[in-house]
Short mmCIF file of C-alpha atoms in Angstrom, two decimals:
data_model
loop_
_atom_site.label_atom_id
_atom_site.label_comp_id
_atom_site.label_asym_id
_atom_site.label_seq_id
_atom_site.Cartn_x
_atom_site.Cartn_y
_atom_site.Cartn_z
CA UNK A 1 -109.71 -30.19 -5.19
CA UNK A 2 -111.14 -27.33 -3.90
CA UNK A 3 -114.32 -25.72 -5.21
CA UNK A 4 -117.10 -23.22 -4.95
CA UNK A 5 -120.54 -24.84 -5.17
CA UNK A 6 -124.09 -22.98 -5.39
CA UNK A 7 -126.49 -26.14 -3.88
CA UNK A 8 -129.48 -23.99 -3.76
CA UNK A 9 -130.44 -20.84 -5.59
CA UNK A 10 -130.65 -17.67 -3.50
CA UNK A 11 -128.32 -15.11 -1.59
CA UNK A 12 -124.87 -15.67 -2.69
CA UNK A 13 -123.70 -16.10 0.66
CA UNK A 14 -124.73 -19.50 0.74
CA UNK A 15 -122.60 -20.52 -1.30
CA UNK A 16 -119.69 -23.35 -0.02
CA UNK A 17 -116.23 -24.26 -0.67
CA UNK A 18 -116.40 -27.72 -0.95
CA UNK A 19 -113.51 -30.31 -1.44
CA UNK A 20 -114.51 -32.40 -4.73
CA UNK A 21 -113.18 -35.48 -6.51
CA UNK A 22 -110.46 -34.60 -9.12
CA UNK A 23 -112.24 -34.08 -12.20
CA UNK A 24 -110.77 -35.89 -15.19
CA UNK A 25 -111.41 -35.57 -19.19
CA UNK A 26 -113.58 -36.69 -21.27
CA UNK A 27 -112.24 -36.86 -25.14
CA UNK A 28 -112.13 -33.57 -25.96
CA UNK A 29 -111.71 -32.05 -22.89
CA UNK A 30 -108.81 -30.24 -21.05
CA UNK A 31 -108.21 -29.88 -17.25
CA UNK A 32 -106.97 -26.95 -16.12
CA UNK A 33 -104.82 -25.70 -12.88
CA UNK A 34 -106.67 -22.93 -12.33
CA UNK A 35 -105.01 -19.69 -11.78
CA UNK A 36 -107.26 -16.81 -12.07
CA UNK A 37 -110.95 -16.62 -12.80
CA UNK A 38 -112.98 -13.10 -13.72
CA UNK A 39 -116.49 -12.74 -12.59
CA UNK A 40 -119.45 -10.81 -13.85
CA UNK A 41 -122.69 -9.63 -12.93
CA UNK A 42 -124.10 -12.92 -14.48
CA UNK A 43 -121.95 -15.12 -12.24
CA UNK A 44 -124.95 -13.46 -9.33
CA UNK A 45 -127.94 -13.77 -11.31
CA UNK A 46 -127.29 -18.04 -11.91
CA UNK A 47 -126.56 -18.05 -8.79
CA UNK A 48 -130.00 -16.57 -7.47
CA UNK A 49 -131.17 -18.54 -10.49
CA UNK A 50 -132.65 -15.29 -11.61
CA UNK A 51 -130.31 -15.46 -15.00
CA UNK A 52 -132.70 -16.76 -18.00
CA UNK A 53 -131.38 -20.53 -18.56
CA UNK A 54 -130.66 -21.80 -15.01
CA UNK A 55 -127.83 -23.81 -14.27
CA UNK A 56 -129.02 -27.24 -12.49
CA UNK A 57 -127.82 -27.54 -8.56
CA UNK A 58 -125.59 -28.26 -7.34
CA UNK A 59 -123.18 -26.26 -10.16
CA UNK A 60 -119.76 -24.65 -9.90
CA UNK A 61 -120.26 -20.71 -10.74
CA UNK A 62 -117.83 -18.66 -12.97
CA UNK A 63 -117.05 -19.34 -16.37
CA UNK A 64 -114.05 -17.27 -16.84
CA UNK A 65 -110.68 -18.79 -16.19
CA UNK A 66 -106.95 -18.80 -17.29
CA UNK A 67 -104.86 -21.67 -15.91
CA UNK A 68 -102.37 -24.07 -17.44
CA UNK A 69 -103.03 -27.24 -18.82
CA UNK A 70 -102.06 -30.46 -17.30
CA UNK A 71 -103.93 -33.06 -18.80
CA UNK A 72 -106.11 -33.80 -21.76
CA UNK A 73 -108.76 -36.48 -23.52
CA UNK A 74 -107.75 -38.99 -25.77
CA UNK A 75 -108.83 -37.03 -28.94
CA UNK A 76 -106.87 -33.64 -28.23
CA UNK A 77 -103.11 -33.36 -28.90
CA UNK A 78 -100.71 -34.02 -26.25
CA UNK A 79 -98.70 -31.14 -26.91
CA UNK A 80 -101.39 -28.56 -25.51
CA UNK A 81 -100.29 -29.91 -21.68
CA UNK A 82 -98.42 -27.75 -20.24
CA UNK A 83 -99.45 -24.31 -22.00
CA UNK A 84 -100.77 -21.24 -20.21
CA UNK A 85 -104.24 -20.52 -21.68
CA UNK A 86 -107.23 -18.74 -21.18
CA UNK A 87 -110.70 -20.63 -22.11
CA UNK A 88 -114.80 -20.84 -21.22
CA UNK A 89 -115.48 -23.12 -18.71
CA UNK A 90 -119.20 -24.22 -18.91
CA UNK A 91 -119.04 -26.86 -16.29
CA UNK A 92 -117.66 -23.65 -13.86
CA UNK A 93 -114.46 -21.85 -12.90
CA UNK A 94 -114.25 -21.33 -9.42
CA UNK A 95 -112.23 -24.32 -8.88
CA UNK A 96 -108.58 -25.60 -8.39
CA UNK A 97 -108.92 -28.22 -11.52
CA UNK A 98 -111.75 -27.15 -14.38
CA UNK A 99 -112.81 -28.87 -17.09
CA UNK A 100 -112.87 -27.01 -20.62
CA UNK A 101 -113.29 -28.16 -24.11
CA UNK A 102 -109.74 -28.18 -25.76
CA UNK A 103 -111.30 -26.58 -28.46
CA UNK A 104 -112.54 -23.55 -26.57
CA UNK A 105 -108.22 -23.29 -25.12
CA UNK A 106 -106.33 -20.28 -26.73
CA UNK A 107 -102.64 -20.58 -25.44
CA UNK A 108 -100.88 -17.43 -24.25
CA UNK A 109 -98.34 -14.97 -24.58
CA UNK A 110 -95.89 -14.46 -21.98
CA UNK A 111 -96.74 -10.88 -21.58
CA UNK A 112 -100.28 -11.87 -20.54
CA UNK A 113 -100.93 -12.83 -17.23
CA UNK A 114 -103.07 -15.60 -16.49
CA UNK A 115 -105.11 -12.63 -14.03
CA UNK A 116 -105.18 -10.27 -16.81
CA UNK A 117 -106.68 -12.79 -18.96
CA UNK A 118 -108.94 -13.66 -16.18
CA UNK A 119 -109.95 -10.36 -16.40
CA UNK A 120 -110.74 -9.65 -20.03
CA UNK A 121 -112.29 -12.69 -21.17
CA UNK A 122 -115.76 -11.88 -21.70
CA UNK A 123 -115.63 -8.40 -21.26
CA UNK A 124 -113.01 -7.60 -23.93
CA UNK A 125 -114.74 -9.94 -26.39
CA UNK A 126 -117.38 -8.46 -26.15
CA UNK A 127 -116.18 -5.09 -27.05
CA UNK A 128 -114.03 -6.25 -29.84
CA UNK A 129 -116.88 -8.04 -31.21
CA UNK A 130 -119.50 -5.28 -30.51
CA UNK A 131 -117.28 -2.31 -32.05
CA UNK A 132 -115.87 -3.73 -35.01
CA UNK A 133 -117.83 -6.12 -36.17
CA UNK A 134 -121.43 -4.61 -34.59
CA UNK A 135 -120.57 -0.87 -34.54
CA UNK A 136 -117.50 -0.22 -37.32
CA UNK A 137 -116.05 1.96 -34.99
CA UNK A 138 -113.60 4.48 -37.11
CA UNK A 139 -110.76 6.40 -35.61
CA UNK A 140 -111.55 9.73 -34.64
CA UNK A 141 -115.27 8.61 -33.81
CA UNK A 142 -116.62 9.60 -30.21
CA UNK A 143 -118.28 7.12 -28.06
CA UNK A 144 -120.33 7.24 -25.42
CA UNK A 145 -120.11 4.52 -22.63
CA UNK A 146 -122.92 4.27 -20.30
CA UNK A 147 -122.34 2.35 -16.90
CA UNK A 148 -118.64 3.03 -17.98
CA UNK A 149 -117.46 2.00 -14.06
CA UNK A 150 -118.52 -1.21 -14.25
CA UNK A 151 -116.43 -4.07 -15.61
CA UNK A 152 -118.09 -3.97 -19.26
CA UNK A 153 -117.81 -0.99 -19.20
CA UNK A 154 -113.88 -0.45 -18.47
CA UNK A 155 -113.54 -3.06 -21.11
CA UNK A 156 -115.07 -0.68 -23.66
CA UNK A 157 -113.64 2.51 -22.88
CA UNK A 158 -109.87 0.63 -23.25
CA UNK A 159 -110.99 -0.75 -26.63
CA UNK A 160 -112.33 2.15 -27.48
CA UNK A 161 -109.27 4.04 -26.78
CA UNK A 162 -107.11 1.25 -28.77
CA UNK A 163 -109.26 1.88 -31.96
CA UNK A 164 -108.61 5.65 -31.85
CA UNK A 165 -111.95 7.07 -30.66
CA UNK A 166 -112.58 9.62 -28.35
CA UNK A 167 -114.25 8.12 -25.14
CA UNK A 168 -117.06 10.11 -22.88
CA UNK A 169 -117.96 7.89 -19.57
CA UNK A 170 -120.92 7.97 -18.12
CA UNK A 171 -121.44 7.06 -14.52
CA UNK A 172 -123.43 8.10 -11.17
CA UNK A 173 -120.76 9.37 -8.81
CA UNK A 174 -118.08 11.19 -8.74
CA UNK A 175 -115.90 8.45 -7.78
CA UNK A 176 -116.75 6.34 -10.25
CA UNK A 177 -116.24 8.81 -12.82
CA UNK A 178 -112.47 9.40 -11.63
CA UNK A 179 -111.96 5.42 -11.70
CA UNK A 180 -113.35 5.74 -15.63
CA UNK A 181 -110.69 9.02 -16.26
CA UNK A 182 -107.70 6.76 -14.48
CA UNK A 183 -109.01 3.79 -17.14
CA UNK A 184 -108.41 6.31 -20.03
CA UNK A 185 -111.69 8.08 -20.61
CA UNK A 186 -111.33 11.74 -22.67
CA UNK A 187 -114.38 13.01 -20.94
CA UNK A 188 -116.80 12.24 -18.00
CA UNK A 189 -120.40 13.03 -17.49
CA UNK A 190 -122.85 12.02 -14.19
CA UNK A 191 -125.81 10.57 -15.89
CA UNK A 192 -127.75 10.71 -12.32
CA UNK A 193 -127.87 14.57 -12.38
CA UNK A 194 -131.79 15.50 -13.29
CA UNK A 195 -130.94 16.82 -16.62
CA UNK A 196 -128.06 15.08 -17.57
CA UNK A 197 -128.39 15.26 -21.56
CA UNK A 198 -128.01 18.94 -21.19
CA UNK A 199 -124.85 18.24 -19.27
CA UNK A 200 -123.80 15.57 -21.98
CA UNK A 201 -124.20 18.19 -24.95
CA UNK A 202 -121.77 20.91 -22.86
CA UNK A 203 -119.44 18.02 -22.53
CA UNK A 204 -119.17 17.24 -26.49
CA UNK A 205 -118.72 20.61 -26.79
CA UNK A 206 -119.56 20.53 -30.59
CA UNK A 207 -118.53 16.91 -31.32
CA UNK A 208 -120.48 14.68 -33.27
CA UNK A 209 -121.61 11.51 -30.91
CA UNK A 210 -121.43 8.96 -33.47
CA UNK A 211 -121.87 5.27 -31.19
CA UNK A 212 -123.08 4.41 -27.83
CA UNK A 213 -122.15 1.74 -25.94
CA UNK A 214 -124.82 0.72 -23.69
CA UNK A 215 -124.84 -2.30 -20.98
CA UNK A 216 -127.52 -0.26 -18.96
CA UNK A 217 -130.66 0.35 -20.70
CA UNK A 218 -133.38 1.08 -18.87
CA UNK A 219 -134.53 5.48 -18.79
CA UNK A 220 -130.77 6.36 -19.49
CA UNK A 221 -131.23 4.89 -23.28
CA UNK A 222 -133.15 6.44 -24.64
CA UNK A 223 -131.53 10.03 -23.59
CA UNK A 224 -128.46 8.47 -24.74
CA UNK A 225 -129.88 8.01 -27.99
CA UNK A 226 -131.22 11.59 -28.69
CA UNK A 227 -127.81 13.16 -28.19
CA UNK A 228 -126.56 10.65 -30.88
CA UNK A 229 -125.78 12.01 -34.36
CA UNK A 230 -127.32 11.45 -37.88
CA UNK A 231 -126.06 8.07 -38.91
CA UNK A 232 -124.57 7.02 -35.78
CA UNK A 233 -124.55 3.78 -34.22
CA UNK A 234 -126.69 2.78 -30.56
CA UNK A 235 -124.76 -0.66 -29.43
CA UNK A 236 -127.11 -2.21 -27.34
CA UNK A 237 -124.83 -4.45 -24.99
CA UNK A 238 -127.46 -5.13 -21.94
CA UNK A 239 -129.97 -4.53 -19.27
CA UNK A 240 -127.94 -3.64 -16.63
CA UNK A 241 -129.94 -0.82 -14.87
CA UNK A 242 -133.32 -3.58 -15.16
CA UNK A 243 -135.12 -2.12 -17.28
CA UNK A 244 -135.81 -3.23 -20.83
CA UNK A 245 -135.81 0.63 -22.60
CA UNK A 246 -138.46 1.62 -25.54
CA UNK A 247 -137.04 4.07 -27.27
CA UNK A 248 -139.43 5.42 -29.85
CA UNK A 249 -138.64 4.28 -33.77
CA UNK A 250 -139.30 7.91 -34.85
CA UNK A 251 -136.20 8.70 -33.62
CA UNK A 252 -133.49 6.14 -35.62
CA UNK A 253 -135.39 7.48 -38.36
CA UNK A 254 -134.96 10.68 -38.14
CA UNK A 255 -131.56 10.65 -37.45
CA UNK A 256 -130.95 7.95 -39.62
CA UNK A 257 -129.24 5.84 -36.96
CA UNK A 258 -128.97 1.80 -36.11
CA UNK A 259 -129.67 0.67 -32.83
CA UNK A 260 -127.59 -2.66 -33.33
CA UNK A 261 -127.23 -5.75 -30.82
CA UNK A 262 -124.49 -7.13 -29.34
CA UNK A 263 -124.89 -10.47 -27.91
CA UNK A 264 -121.06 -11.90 -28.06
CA UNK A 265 -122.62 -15.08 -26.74
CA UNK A 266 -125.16 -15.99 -29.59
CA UNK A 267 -122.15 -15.11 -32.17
CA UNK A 268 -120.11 -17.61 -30.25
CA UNK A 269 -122.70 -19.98 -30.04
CA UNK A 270 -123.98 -19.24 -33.73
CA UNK A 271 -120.53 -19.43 -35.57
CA UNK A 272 -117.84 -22.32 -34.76
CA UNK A 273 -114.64 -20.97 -34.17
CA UNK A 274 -115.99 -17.66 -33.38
CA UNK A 275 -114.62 -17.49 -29.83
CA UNK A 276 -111.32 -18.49 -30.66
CA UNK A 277 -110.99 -15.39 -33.62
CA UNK A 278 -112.50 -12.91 -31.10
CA UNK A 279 -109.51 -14.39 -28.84
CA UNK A 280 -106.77 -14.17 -30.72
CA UNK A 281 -107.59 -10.64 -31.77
CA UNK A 282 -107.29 -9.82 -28.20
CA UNK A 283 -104.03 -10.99 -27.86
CA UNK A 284 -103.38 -9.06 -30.98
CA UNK A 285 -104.54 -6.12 -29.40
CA UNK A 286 -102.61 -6.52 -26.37
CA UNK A 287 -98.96 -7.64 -28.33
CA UNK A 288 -99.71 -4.13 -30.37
CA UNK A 289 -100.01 -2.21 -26.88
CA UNK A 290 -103.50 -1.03 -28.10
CA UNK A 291 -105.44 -2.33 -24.98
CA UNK A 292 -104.05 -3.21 -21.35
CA UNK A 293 -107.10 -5.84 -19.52
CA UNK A 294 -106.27 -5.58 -16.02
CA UNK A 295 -108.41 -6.74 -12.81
CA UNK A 296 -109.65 -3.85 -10.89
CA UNK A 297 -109.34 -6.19 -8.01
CA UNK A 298 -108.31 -9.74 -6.87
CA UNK A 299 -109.87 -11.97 -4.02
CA UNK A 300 -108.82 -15.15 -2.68
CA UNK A 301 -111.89 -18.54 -3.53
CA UNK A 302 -113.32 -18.17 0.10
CA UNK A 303 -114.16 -14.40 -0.73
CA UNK A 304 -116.23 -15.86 -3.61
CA UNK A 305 -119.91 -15.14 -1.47
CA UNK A 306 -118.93 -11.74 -0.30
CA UNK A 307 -117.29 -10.56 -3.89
CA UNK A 308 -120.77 -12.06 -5.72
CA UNK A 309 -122.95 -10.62 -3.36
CA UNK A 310 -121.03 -6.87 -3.73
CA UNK A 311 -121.52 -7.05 -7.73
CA UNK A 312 -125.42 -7.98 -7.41
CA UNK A 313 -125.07 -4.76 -4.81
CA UNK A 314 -123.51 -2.96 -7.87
CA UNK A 315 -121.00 -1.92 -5.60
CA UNK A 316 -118.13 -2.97 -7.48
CA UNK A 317 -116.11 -0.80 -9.79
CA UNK A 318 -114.21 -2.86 -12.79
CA UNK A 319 -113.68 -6.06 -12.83
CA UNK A 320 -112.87 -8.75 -9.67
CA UNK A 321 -110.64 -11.48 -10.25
CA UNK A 322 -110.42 -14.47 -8.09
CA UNK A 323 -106.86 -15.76 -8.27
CA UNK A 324 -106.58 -19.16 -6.74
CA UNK A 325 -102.82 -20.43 -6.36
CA UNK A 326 -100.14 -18.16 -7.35
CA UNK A 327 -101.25 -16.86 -10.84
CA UNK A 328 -98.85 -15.17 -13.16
#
């Protein structure tokens, strides 16, 4: 098979496709034909190593994948060959045949293409998780999305959306605030202007900013935070901007407000079968016609260097998918 290796941390562009032995599966474990596979920012940082449990070399990258089954381990029904699914791969994505555990498979609707899924995987789940079970997010709330270009960020302004909230994105161009309005946001601001709260407050125009959904960190936080209302609800989703923020504890109590974290991954990790309810709550989600995960691009395996090494760039806006075959 075909497969994208990382044999040395560093620049993504050294990355290789190599062709590998046919992977087969251990008891538990599925193999998949892969058809799509969604990257992240993360998918960069392990490979430069720079991410903050390192993969050992040499390592497949991506984790991401949708694909259908075609065989399976000893202890996992036969009946789950042959089913679309979507499903973690820890042992890497960016391959024709990945192994998963069978466990981690959720099969799929046909309305749900194997590149959509691709696309939403982490993303999505992470939103779910982060405003339901993290934030409680009510209808007729307003949210805030910072770095809402970016594929986390598209994620949350279409689940957002689905709950019934009222969605301001914030981003640093002009373009990237007109990909944000085409993804469904009410209202745009440009959080690189100097004095950007000020331009935040004419925005609300009176509304109450009751959660903020924030991948970014770093000095846009903390602004973020001051515009928030009394009792309302900071969602702290990452570091994207590099900068760990401090945002002064005077200020949730004052405004009586939670600054709450969102790590999908410890949940997952924490509570067994947590994946697979996140999952199927997507699906949910997209059978209602509340959300609609789509890629904001797709790229062919060999374009795997170039496509990493634009998203540690942050030049990308949404999120890539790698389709390898034809993918549904």
């Amino acid at each position: 098979m075909k497969a994208v290796q990382c044999l040395e941390y560093g620049d993504p562009k050294n990355l290789v496709v190599n062709d590998l032995p046919d992977p087969a599966p251990g008891p538990r474990d599925a193999i998949i034909a892969v058809e799509a596979v969604g990257l992240g920012y993360v998918d960069g940082l392990n490979v430069r190593g720079a991410y903050q449990v390192k993969r050992p070399l040499p390592f497949i990258p991506g984790s991401e994948l949708a694909g259908t089954v075609i065989a399976v381990g000893s202890e996992v029904p036969q009946d789950l060959v042959g089913k679309r699914v979507m499903a973690l791969a820890e042992r890497g994505a960016l391959c024709e045949k990945a192994v998963v555990f069978a466990a981690q498979c959720t099969p799929l609707p046909e309305k749900f293409s194997s590149v959509a899924a691709a696309a939403a995987l982490v993303n999505y789940s992470t939103a779910i998780y982060g405003f339901e079970t993290c934030g409680h997010l009510q209808p007729g709330e307003t949210v805030l999305v910072l770095g809402a270009s970016g594929g986390v960020g598209m994620a949350a302004i279409d689940v957002a959306k689905g709950m019934g909230a009222t969605v301001v994105a914030a981003a640093s161009s002009d373009g990237r605030l007109a990909a944000c309005v085409k993804a469904g946001a009410d209202l745009v601001v440009n959080y690189s202007a100097p004095d950007w709260r000020k331009t935040l407050e004419g925005v609300l125009d009176g509304r109450k900013l009751t959660v903020i959904y924030d991948p970014v960190g770093g000095q846009w936080s903390e602004t973020a935070f001051r515009c928030l209302a009394p009792g309302g609800r900071h969602l702290v989703v990452g570091f994207a901007g590099g900068e760990i923020p401090k945002i002064p504890l005077n200020l949730p109590l004052l405004k009586r407000a939670s600054i709450v974290g969102v790590d999908w991954g410890g949940h997952v990790r924490a509570a067994a079968g947590a994946a697979a309810v996140i999952f199927q709550r997507m699906i949910d989600l997209v059978n209602e016609g509340r959300i609609n995960p789509q890629p904001a691009a797709t790229f062919a395996l060999e374009e795997t260097p170039a496509l990493l090494t634009r998203m540690l760039n942050r030049e990308n806006i949404g999120k890539p998918v790698v389709v390898i075959g034809k993918a549904p």
